[in-house]
């Protein structure tokens, strides 16, 4: 019995090479691309909030992480809601991050986000999808309570931790992880 199939490109690593060699498969190996992303630290006295969403047909999750200028983490959060849209998930992540910042006494905030359209919804006050309009108004209300606020776009690769927190999608509700509960 023979199987006929074609492998065009495979990640080049020891495990893959050993597996394909044992099966006498000869794929074209390609080197994985390394992307370098820099982390823009906030000014002294400001908090940087990175957040992200995770959206599938069955679940919608969000997560975020707030850091000081010296990389020290203030808090992390992760939660789950009913699926609506990616914009809805992202706005929930932003709204929850703003709420937690205010509760913890952080009123000078920068948000780094990998959803460019979200920057337009908040910074330029463009109209979001209809299911996000109330969230947008809530975000505007929360940012008015801030001493200073800015939002800007970052590459997706610079948002890995919030991406993980968003995909974590806890089934027990929201997790708020203060600094003293995080691993060193």
PDB file of C-alpha atoms in Angstrom:
ATOM      1  CA  UNK A   1       0.000   0.000   0.000  1.00  0.00           C
ATOM      2  CA  UNK A   2       1.334   3.419  -0.939  1.00  0.00           C
ATOM      3  CA  UNK A   3       0.098   6.866  -0.057  1.00  0.00           C
ATOM      4  CA  UNK A   4       0.505   9.622  -2.582  1.00  0.00           C
ATOM      5  CA  UNK A   5       0.661  13.182  -1.278  1.00  0.00           C
ATOM      6  CA  UNK A   6       2.766  16.265  -1.628  1.00  0.00           C
ATOM      7  CA  UNK A   7       4.425  18.298   1.084  1.00  0.00           C
ATOM      8  CA  UNK A   8       5.583  21.606  -0.248  1.00  0.00           C
ATOM      9  CA  UNK A   9       7.028  23.479   2.710  1.00  0.00           C
ATOM     10  CA  UNK A  10       7.793  22.319   6.227  1.00  0.00           C
ATOM     11  CA  UNK A  11       9.257  24.039   9.250  1.00  0.00           C
ATOM     12  CA  UNK A  12      12.921  23.149   9.639  1.00  0.00           C
ATOM     13  CA  UNK A  13      13.556  21.619  13.049  1.00  0.00           C
ATOM     14  CA  UNK A  14      15.153  18.421  14.382  1.00  0.00           C
ATOM     15  CA  UNK A  15      11.878  16.720  15.248  1.00  0.00           C
ATOM     16  CA  UNK A  16      10.424  17.310  11.782  1.00  0.00           C
ATOM     17  CA  UNK A  17      13.614  16.155  10.035  1.00  0.00           C
ATOM     18  CA  UNK A  18      13.738  12.929  12.103  1.00  0.00           C
ATOM     19  CA  UNK A  19      10.083  12.176  11.440  1.00  0.00           C
ATOM     20  CA  UNK A  20      10.301  12.750   7.698  1.00  0.00           C
ATOM     21  CA  UNK A  21      13.589  10.866   7.418  1.00  0.00           C
ATOM     22  CA  UNK A  22      12.075   7.804   9.146  1.00  0.00           C
ATOM     23  CA  UNK A  23       9.174   7.837   6.668  1.00  0.00           C
ATOM     24  CA  UNK A  24      11.494   8.563   3.732  1.00  0.00           C
ATOM     25  CA  UNK A  25       9.672  11.787   2.980  1.00  0.00           C
ATOM     26  CA  UNK A  26      11.700  14.549   1.359  1.00  0.00           C
ATOM     27  CA  UNK A  27       9.962  17.893   1.868  1.00  0.00           C
ATOM     28  CA  UNK A  28      11.352  21.294   1.084  1.00  0.00           C
ATOM     29  CA  UNK A  29      12.388  22.680   4.458  1.00  0.00           C
ATOM     30  CA  UNK A  30      12.106  26.408   5.022  1.00  0.00           C
ATOM     31  CA  UNK A  31      13.605  28.450   7.807  1.00  0.00           C
ATOM     32  CA  UNK A  32      11.108  29.987  10.165  1.00  0.00           C
ATOM     33  CA  UNK A  33      11.014  33.756   9.937  1.00  0.00           C
ATOM     34  CA  UNK A  34      12.144  35.681  12.973  1.00  0.00           C
ATOM     35  CA  UNK A  35      10.352  38.959  13.546  1.00  0.00           C
ATOM     36  CA  UNK A  36      11.876  41.479  15.891  1.00  0.00           C
ATOM     37  CA  UNK A  37       9.437  43.736  17.690  1.00  0.00           C
ATOM     38  CA  UNK A  38      10.384  46.374  20.169  1.00  0.00           C
ATOM     39  CA  UNK A  39       8.422  47.149  23.272  1.00  0.00           C
ATOM     40  CA  UNK A  40       7.778  50.854  23.657  1.00  0.00           C
ATOM     41  CA  UNK A  41       7.902  51.574  27.356  1.00  0.00           C
ATOM     42  CA  UNK A  42       5.439  54.130  28.682  1.00  0.00           C
ATOM     43  CA  UNK A  43       6.637  57.330  30.278  1.00  0.00           C
ATOM     44  CA  UNK A  44       7.471  57.219  33.970  1.00  0.00           C
ATOM     45  CA  UNK A  45       4.208  57.415  35.891  1.00  0.00           C
ATOM     46  CA  UNK A  46       2.146  55.893  33.070  1.00  0.00           C
ATOM     47  CA  UNK A  47       0.806  52.379  32.671  1.00  0.00           C
ATOM     48  CA  UNK A  48       0.959  50.522  29.349  1.00  0.00           C
ATOM     49  CA  UNK A  49      -2.036  48.287  28.726  1.00  0.00           C
ATOM     50  CA  UNK A  50      -1.704  45.607  26.061  1.00  0.00           C
ATOM     51  CA  UNK A  51      -4.904  43.721  25.346  1.00  0.00           C
ATOM     52  CA  UNK A  52      -6.229  41.294  22.791  1.00  0.00           C
ATOM     53  CA  UNK A  53      -9.239  39.240  21.851  1.00  0.00           C
ATOM     54  CA  UNK A  54      -9.762  35.651  20.825  1.00  0.00           C
ATOM     55  CA  UNK A  55     -12.765  35.042  18.642  1.00  0.00           C
ATOM     56  CA  UNK A  56     -14.176  31.795  17.238  1.00  0.00           C
ATOM     57  CA  UNK A  57     -17.668  30.701  16.227  1.00  0.00           C
ATOM     58  CA  UNK A  58     -18.114  29.105  19.668  1.00  0.00           C
ATOM     59  CA  UNK A  59     -16.399  31.417  22.111  1.00  0.00           C
ATOM     60  CA  UNK A  60     -15.156  34.925  22.524  1.00  0.00           C
ATOM     61  CA  UNK A  61     -12.373  35.693  24.930  1.00  0.00           C
ATOM     62  CA  UNK A  62     -10.363  38.709  25.933  1.00  0.00           C
ATOM     63  CA  UNK A  63      -7.256  39.364  27.939  1.00  0.00           C
ATOM     64  CA  UNK A  64      -4.842  42.065  28.878  1.00  0.00           C
ATOM     65  CA  UNK A  65      -1.729  42.992  30.791  1.00  0.00           C
ATOM     66  CA  UNK A  66      -0.788  46.315  32.387  1.00  0.00           C
ATOM     67  CA  UNK A  67       2.901  47.183  32.831  1.00  0.00           C
ATOM     68  CA  UNK A  68       4.961  50.008  34.249  1.00  0.00           C
ATOM     69  CA  UNK A  69       7.851  51.688  32.383  1.00  0.00           C
ATOM     70  CA  UNK A  70      10.355  49.244  33.960  1.00  0.00           C
ATOM     71  CA  UNK A  71       8.510  46.117  32.657  1.00  0.00           C
ATOM     72  CA  UNK A  72       7.008  45.385  36.078  1.00  0.00           C
ATOM     73  CA  UNK A  73       3.489  44.008  35.683  1.00  0.00           C
ATOM     74  CA  UNK A  74       0.700  45.726  37.584  1.00  0.00           C
ATOM     75  CA  UNK A  75      -2.030  43.197  36.714  1.00  0.00           C
ATOM     76  CA  UNK A  76      -3.351  40.775  34.101  1.00  0.00           C
ATOM     77  CA  UNK A  77      -6.897  39.760  33.268  1.00  0.00           C
ATOM     78  CA  UNK A  78      -8.678  37.190  31.144  1.00  0.00           C
ATOM     79  CA  UNK A  79     -12.363  36.587  30.498  1.00  0.00           C
ATOM     80  CA  UNK A  80     -14.999  35.128  28.242  1.00  0.00           C
ATOM     81  CA  UNK A  81     -18.209  36.409  26.670  1.00  0.00           C
ATOM     82  CA  UNK A  82     -20.731  35.230  24.103  1.00  0.00           C
ATOM     83  CA  UNK A  83     -19.450  35.383  20.502  1.00  0.00           C
ATOM     84  CA  UNK A  84     -20.480  38.486  18.546  1.00  0.00           C
ATOM     85  CA  UNK A  85     -17.554  39.966  16.617  1.00  0.00           C
ATOM     86  CA  UNK A  86     -13.826  40.604  16.859  1.00  0.00           C
ATOM     87  CA  UNK A  87     -14.458  44.307  17.373  1.00  0.00           C
ATOM     88  CA  UNK A  88     -16.833  43.503  20.240  1.00  0.00           C
ATOM     89  CA  UNK A  89     -14.234  41.256  21.916  1.00  0.00           C
ATOM     90  CA  UNK A  90     -11.514  43.871  21.544  1.00  0.00           C
ATOM     91  CA  UNK A  91     -13.710  46.623  22.971  1.00  0.00           C
ATOM     92  CA  UNK A  92     -14.605  44.459  25.969  1.00  0.00           C
ATOM     93  CA  UNK A  93     -10.875  43.905  26.567  1.00  0.00           C
ATOM     94  CA  UNK A  94     -10.243  47.661  26.415  1.00  0.00           C
ATOM     95  CA  UNK A  95     -13.230  48.533  28.598  1.00  0.00           C
ATOM     96  CA  UNK A  96     -12.253  45.961  31.241  1.00  0.00           C
ATOM     97  CA  UNK A  97      -8.633  47.122  31.198  1.00  0.00           C
ATOM     98  CA  UNK A  98      -9.713  50.743  31.699  1.00  0.00           C
ATOM     99  CA  UNK A  99     -12.010  49.743  34.574  1.00  0.00           C
ATOM    100  CA  UNK A 100      -9.237  47.798  36.308  1.00  0.00           C
ATOM    101  CA  UNK A 101      -6.743  50.648  35.824  1.00  0.00           C
ATOM    102  CA  UNK A 102      -9.113  53.119  37.474  1.00  0.00           C
ATOM    103  CA  UNK A 103      -9.903  50.727  40.347  1.00  0.00           C
ATOM    104  CA  UNK A 104      -6.180  50.240  40.967  1.00  0.00           C
ATOM    105  CA  UNK A 105      -5.530  53.988  40.912  1.00  0.00           C
ATOM    106  CA  UNK A 106      -3.783  54.181  37.532  1.00  0.00           C
ATOM    107  CA  UNK A 107      -5.111  57.281  35.804  1.00  0.00           C
ATOM    108  CA  UNK A 108      -2.376  57.863  33.240  1.00  0.00           C
ATOM    109  CA  UNK A 109      -2.581  55.215  30.540  1.00  0.00           C
ATOM    110  CA  UNK A 110      -1.278  54.152  27.130  1.00  0.00           C
ATOM    111  CA  UNK A 111      -2.962  51.309  25.240  1.00  0.00           C
ATOM    112  CA  UNK A 112      -0.978  49.318  22.669  1.00  0.00           C
ATOM    113  CA  UNK A 113      -3.279  47.268  20.466  1.00  0.00           C
ATOM    114  CA  UNK A 114      -2.826  45.077  17.393  1.00  0.00           C
ATOM    115  CA  UNK A 115      -6.266  45.867  15.885  1.00  0.00           C
ATOM    116  CA  UNK A 116      -5.667  48.963  13.746  1.00  0.00           C
ATOM    117  CA  UNK A 117      -9.367  49.643  13.162  1.00  0.00           C
ATOM    118  CA  UNK A 118      -9.888  49.797  16.940  1.00  0.00           C
ATOM    119  CA  UNK A 119      -7.453  52.717  17.105  1.00  0.00           C
ATOM    120  CA  UNK A 120      -9.737  54.548  14.648  1.00  0.00           C
ATOM    121  CA  UNK A 121     -12.848  53.694  16.702  1.00  0.00           C
ATOM    122  CA  UNK A 122     -11.327  55.160  19.860  1.00  0.00           C
ATOM    123  CA  UNK A 123      -8.723  57.745  18.871  1.00  0.00           C
ATOM    124  CA  UNK A 124     -10.563  59.141  15.848  1.00  0.00           C
ATOM    125  CA  UNK A 125     -14.054  58.388  17.255  1.00  0.00           C
ATOM    126  CA  UNK A 126     -15.126  56.607  14.070  1.00  0.00           C
ATOM    127  CA  UNK A 127     -18.417  54.722  14.212  1.00  0.00           C
ATOM    128  CA  UNK A 128     -17.900  51.055  15.168  1.00  0.00           C
ATOM    129  CA  UNK A 129     -20.238  48.196  14.224  1.00  0.00           C
ATOM    130  CA  UNK A 130     -23.678  48.655  15.774  1.00  0.00           C
ATOM    131  CA  UNK A 131     -23.113  45.970  18.437  1.00  0.00           C
ATOM    132  CA  UNK A 132     -20.122  47.959  19.760  1.00  0.00           C
ATOM    133  CA  UNK A 133     -21.635  51.438  20.060  1.00  0.00           C
ATOM    134  CA  UNK A 134     -22.498  51.160  23.763  1.00  0.00           C
ATOM    135  CA  UNK A 135     -19.042  49.758  24.503  1.00  0.00           C
ATOM    136  CA  UNK A 136     -17.468  52.660  22.607  1.00  0.00           C
ATOM    137  CA  UNK A 137     -19.469  55.140  24.710  1.00  0.00           C
ATOM    138  CA  UNK A 138     -18.409  53.334  27.897  1.00  0.00           C
ATOM    139  CA  UNK A 139     -14.759  53.510  26.804  1.00  0.00           C
ATOM    140  CA  UNK A 140     -15.083  57.250  26.102  1.00  0.00           C
ATOM    141  CA  UNK A 141     -16.642  57.732  29.541  1.00  0.00           C
ATOM    142  CA  UNK A 142     -13.803  55.808  31.224  1.00  0.00           C
ATOM    143  CA  UNK A 143     -11.065  57.676  29.320  1.00  0.00           C
ATOM    144  CA  UNK A 144     -12.548  61.005  30.449  1.00  0.00           C
ATOM    145  CA  UNK A 145     -11.756  59.939  34.025  1.00  0.00           C
ATOM    146  CA  UNK A 146      -8.098  59.474  33.087  1.00  0.00           C
ATOM    147  CA  UNK A 147      -5.521  62.175  33.656  1.00  0.00           C
ATOM    148  CA  UNK A 148      -3.881  61.223  30.349  1.00  0.00           C
ATOM    149  CA  UNK A 149      -4.793  58.636  27.736  1.00  0.00           C
ATOM    150  CA  UNK A 150      -3.379  57.487  24.404  1.00  0.00           C
ATOM    151  CA  UNK A 151      -3.954  54.492  22.141  1.00  0.00           C
ATOM    152  CA  UNK A 152      -1.702  53.294  19.333  1.00  0.00           C
ATOM    153  CA  UNK A 153      -1.157  50.312  17.055  1.00  0.00           C
ATOM    154  CA  UNK A 154       1.528  47.640  17.590  1.00  0.00           C
ATOM    155  CA  UNK A 155       2.391  44.550  15.581  1.00  0.00           C
ATOM    156  CA  UNK A 156       0.564  41.365  16.508  1.00  0.00           C
ATOM    157  CA  UNK A 157       3.866  39.754  17.505  1.00  0.00           C
ATOM    158  CA  UNK A 158       4.329  42.391  20.223  1.00  0.00           C
ATOM    159  CA  UNK A 159       1.051  41.322  21.830  1.00  0.00           C
ATOM    160  CA  UNK A 160       1.758  37.642  22.546  1.00  0.00           C
ATOM    161  CA  UNK A 161       0.940  37.611  26.266  1.00  0.00           C
ATOM    162  CA  UNK A 162      -2.464  39.324  25.889  1.00  0.00           C
ATOM    163  CA  UNK A 163      -3.136  37.068  22.907  1.00  0.00           C
ATOM    164  CA  UNK A 164      -2.565  34.035  25.151  1.00  0.00           C
ATOM    165  CA  UNK A 165      -4.719  35.522  27.904  1.00  0.00           C
ATOM    166  CA  UNK A 166      -7.498  36.177  25.389  1.00  0.00           C
ATOM    167  CA  UNK A 167      -7.390  32.638  24.047  1.00  0.00           C
ATOM    168  CA  UNK A 168      -7.315  31.246  27.594  1.00  0.00           C
ATOM    169  CA  UNK A 169     -11.070  31.941  27.688  1.00  0.00           C
ATOM    170  CA  UNK A 170     -11.721  30.757  31.174  1.00  0.00           C
ATOM    171  CA  UNK A 171     -15.056  29.030  31.651  1.00  0.00           C
ATOM    172  CA  UNK A 172     -15.409  30.268  35.233  1.00  0.00           C
ATOM    173  CA  UNK A 173     -15.837  33.922  34.365  1.00  0.00           C
ATOM    174  CA  UNK A 174     -13.157  36.561  34.536  1.00  0.00           C
ATOM    175  CA  UNK A 175      -9.760  36.156  36.138  1.00  0.00           C
ATOM    176  CA  UNK A 176      -8.067  39.240  37.547  1.00  0.00           C
ATOM    177  CA  UNK A 177      -4.453  38.453  38.356  1.00  0.00           C
ATOM    178  CA  UNK A 178      -2.789  41.102  40.524  1.00  0.00           C
ATOM    179  CA  UNK A 179       0.987  41.457  40.522  1.00  0.00           C
ATOM    180  CA  UNK A 180       1.492  39.441  43.719  1.00  0.00           C
ATOM    181  CA  UNK A 181      -0.243  36.385  42.194  1.00  0.00           C
ATOM    182  CA  UNK A 182       1.915  36.245  39.051  1.00  0.00           C
ATOM    183  CA  UNK A 183       4.974  34.001  38.695  1.00  0.00           C
ATOM    184  CA  UNK A 184       8.375  35.719  39.120  1.00  0.00           C
TER     185      UNK A 184
END
